[in-house]
Tab-separated table of C-alpha atoms in Angstrom:
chain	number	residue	atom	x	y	z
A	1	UNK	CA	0.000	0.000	0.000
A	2	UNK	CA	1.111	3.523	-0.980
A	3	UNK	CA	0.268	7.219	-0.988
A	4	UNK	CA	1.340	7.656	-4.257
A	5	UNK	CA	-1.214	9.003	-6.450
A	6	UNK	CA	-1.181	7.446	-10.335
A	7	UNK	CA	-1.217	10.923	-12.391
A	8	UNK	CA	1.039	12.390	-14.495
A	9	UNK	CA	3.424	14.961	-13.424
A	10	UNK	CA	1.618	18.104	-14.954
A	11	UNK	CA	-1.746	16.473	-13.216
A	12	UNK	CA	0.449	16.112	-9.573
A	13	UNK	CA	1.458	19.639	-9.587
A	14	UNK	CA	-1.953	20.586	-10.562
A	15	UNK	CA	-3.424	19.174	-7.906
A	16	UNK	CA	-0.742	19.755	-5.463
A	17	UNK	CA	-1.951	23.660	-5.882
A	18	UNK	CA	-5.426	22.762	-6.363
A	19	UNK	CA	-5.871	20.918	-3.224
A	20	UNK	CA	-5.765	23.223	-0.521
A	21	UNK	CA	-7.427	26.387	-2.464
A	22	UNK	CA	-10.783	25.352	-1.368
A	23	UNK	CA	-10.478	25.625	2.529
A	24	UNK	CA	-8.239	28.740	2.354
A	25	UNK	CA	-10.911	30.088	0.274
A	26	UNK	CA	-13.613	29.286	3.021
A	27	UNK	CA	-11.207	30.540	5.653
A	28	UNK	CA	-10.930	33.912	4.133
A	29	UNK	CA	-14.762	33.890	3.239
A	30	UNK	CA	-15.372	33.288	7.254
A	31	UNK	CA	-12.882	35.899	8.155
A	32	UNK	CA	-15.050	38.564	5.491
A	33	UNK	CA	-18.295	37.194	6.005
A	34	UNK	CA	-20.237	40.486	7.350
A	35	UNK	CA	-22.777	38.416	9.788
A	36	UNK	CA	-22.554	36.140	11.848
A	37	UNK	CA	-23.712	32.734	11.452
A	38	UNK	CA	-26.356	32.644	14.174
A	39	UNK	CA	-28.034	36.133	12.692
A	40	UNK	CA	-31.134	36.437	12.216
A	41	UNK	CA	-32.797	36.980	8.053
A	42	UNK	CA	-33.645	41.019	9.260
A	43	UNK	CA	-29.971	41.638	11.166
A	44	UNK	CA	-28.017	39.607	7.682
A	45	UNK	CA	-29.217	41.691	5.629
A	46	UNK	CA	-28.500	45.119	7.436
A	47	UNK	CA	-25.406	44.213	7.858
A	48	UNK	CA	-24.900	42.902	4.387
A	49	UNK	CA	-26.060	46.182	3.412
A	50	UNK	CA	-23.568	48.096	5.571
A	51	UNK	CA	-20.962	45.959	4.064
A	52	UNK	CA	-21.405	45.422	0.591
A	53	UNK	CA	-18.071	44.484	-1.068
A	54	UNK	CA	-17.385	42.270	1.940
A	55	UNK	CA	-20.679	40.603	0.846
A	56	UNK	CA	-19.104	40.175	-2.842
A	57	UNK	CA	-16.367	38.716	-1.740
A	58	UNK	CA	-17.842	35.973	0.322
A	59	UNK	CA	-19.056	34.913	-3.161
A	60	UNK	CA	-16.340	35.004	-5.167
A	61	UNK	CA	-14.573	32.831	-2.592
A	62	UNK	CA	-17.896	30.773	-2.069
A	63	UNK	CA	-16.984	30.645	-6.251
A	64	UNK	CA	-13.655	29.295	-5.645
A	65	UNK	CA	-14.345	26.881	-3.297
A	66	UNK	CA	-16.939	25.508	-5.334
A	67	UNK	CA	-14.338	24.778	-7.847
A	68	UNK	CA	-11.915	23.446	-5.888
A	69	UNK	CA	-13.331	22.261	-2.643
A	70	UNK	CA	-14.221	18.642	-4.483
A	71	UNK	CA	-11.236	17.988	-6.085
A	72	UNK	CA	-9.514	18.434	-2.909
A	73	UNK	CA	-11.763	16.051	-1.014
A	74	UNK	CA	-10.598	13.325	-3.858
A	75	UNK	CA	-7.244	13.855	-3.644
A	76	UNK	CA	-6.891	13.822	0.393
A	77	UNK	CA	-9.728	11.026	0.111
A	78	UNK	CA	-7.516	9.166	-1.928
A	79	UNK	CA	-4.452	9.459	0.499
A	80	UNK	CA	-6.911	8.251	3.264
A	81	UNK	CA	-8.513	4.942	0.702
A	82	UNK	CA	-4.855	3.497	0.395
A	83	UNK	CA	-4.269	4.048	4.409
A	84	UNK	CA	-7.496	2.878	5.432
A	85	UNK	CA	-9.900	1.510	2.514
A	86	UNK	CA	-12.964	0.764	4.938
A	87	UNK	CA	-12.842	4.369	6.992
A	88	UNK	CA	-10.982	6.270	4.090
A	89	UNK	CA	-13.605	5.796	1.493
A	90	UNK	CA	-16.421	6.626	4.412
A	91	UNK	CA	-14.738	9.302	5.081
A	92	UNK	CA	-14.285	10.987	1.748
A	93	UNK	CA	-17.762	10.197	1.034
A	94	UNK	CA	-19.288	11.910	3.319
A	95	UNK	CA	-17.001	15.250	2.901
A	96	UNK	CA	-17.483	15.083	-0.830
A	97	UNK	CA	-21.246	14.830	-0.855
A	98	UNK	CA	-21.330	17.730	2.243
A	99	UNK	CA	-19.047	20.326	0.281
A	100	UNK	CA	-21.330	19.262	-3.070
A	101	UNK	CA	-24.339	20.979	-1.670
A	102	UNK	CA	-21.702	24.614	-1.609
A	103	UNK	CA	-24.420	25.920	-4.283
A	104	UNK	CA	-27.258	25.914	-1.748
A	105	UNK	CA	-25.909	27.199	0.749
A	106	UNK	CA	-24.296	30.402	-0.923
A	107	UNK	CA	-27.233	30.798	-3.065
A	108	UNK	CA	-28.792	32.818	0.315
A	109	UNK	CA	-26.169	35.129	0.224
A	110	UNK	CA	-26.336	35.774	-3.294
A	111	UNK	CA	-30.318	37.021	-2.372
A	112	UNK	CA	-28.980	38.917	0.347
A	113	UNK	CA	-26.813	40.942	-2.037
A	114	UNK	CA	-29.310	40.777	-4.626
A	115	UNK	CA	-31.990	42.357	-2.473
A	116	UNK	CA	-29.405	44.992	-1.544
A	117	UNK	CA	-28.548	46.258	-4.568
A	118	UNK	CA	-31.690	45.915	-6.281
A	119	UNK	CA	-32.844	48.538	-3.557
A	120	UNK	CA	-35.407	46.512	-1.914
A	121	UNK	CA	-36.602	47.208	1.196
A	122	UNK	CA	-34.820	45.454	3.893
A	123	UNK	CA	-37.991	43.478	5.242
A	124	UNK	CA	-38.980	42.316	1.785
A	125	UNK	CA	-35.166	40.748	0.953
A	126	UNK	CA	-35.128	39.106	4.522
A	127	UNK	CA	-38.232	37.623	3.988
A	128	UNK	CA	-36.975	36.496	0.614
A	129	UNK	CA	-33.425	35.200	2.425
A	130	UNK	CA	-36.212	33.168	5.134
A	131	UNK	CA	-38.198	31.785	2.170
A	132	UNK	CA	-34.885	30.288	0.638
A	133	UNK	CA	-33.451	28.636	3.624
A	134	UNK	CA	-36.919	27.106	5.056
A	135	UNK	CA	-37.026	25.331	1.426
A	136	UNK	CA	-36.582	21.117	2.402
A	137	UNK	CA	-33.644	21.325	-0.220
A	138	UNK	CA	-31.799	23.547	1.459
A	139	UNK	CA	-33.031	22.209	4.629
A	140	UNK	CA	-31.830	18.975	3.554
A	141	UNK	CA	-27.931	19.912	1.770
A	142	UNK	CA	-27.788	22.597	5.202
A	143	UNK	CA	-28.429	19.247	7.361
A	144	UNK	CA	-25.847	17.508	5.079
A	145	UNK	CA	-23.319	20.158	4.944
A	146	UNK	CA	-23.216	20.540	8.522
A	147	UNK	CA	-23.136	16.853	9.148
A	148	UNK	CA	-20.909	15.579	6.275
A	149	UNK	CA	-17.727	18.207	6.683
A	150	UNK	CA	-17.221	18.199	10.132
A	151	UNK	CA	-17.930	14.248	10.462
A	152	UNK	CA	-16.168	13.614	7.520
A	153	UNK	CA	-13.251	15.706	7.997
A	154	UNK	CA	-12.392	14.096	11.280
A	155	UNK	CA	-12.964	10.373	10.021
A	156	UNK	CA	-10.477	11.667	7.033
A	157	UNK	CA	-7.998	12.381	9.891
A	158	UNK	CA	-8.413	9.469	11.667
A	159	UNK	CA	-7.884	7.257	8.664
A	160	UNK	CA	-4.728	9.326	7.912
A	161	UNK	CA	-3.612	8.869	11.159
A	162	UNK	CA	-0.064	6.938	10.467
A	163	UNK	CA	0.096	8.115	6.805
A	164	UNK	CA	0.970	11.934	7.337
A	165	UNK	CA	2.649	13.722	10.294
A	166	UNK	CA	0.657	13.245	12.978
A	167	UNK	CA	-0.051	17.455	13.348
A	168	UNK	CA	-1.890	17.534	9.533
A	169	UNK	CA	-4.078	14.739	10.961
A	170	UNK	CA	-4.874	16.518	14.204
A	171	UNK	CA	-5.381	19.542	12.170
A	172	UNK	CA	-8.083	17.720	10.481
A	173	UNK	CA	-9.439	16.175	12.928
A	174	UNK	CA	-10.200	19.168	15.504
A	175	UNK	CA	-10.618	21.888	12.273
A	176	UNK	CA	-14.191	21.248	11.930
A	177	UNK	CA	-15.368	20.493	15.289
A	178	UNK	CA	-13.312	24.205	15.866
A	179	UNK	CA	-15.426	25.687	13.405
A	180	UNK	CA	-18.704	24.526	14.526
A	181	UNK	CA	-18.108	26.112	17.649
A	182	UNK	CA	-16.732	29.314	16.676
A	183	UNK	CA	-19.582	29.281	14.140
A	184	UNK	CA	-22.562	28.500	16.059
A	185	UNK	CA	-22.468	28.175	19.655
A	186	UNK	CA	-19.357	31.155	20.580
A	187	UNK	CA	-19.684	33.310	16.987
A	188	UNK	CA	-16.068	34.742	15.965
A	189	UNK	CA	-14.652	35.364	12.852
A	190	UNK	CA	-11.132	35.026	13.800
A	191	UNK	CA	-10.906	31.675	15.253
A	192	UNK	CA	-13.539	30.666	12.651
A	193	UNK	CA	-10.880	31.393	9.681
A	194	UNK	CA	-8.017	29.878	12.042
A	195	UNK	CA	-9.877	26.891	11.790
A	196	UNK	CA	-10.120	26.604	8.157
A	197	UNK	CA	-6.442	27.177	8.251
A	198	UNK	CA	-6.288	23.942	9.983
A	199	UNK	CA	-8.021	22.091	7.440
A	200	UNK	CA	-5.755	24.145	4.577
A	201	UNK	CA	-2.878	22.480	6.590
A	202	UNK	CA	-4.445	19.044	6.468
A	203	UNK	CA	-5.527	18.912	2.627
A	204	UNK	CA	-1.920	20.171	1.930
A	205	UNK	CA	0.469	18.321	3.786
A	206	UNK	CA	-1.947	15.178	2.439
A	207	UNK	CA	-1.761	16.529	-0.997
A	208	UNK	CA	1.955	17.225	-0.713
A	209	UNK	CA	2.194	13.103	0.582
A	210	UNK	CA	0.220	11.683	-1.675
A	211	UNK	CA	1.481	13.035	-4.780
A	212	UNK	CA	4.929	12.435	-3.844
A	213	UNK	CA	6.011	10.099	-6.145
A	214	UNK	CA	7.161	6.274	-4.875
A	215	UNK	CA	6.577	7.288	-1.456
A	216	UNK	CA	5.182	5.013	0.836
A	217	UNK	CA	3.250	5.699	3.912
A	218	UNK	CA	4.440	5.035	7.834
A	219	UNK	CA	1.486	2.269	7.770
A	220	UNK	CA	2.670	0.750	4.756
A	221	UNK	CA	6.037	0.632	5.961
A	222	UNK	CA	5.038	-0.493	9.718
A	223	UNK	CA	3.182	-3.704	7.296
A	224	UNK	CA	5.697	-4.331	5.237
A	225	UNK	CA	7.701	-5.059	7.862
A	226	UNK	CA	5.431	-7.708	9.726
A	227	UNK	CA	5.024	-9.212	6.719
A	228	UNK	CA	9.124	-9.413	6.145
A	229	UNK	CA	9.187	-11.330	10.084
């Protein structure tokens, strides 16, 4: 068993930058993001209209991650497959369906901006933003966002546990659980980006071991040996 990725060496490189784009995106979006998570539709969208270009930028980085966010999940998903097939591919399932449903859940903030610049009145947009969210499909990807990255993320840490330095797996494995606090229960910006950082750290040293051609992982090597005697 190996880390070593089957791609060609323009593809490697390629991917090697790809990889952790998507969660520094999402950091930077969390440390711009004008609201906080917990806000209600009215307060989001006064503050969305105090802050405008902040607002713009969350989706163009919401943009970004959309692009790359998957393609990361595969590539660190495949690092954790050849460590651990049973909890890798688990794993990377469930982070690559969560970070899937990205469309739904910046398609609220595009209203909120929307509403804003189309001059609406501030009542009419939030009850817009309220009609959105209370929709069962984004009810349903919200439900699988929230439960798919964080889960996932730390089952993708566990299952690298052994085939990276063991601080890019911790930094997977606490990033998410981080960020749902910092999110939801104790709001803060700060932490909340410091916590994507974590998971930048994690999807790039993975990326960086993965793609590292003919290298073979500490749990490989620990096997190979029991099976040599």
């Amino acid at each position: 068993m190996t880390t070593s990725l089957p791609l060609t060496p323009a593809w490697r490189r390629t991917a090697l930058i790809v990889t952790p784009i998507g969660p520094l995106a999402i950091a930077a979006l969390r440390w711009l993001l004008p609201y906080d998570t917990t806000d209600e539709p009215a307060t989001v969208i006064a503050k969305v209209a105090a802050h405008p270009g902040a607002q713009s930028a969350v989706l163009w980085l919401g943009l970004l991650a959309l692009f790359t966010l998957p393609l990361g999940v595969l590539v660190v998903g495949a690092v954790a497959v050849r460590a651990r097939p049973v909890l890798g591919t688990v794993a990377a399932v469930l982070a690559w369906f969560a970070f899937a449903t990205l469309p739904f859940l910046v398609g609220p903030d595009q209203i909120a901006l929307a509403g804003v610049e189309a001059g609406l009145p501030n009542a009419t947009t939030a009850a817009l933003l309220t009609a959105s969210v209370v929709h069962p499909v984004s009810t349903a990807a919200t439900v699988l966002w929230v439960a798919g990255h964080i889960l996932g993320l730390v089952l993708l840490g566990v299952a690298l546990w052994g085939a990276v330095p063991w601080w890019a797996a911790t930094a997977l494995i606490v990033s998410q659980p981080l960020h749902f606090v910092v999110a939801v229960i104790a709001p803060n910006h700060l932490l909340d980006g410091l916590a994507w950082l974590l998971t930048t750290v994690g999807f790039a040293v993975t990326a960086a071991v993965g793609l590292r051609s003919g290298s073979a992982t500490p749990v490989a090597r620990r096997s190979t040996a029991a099976v040599g005697g």
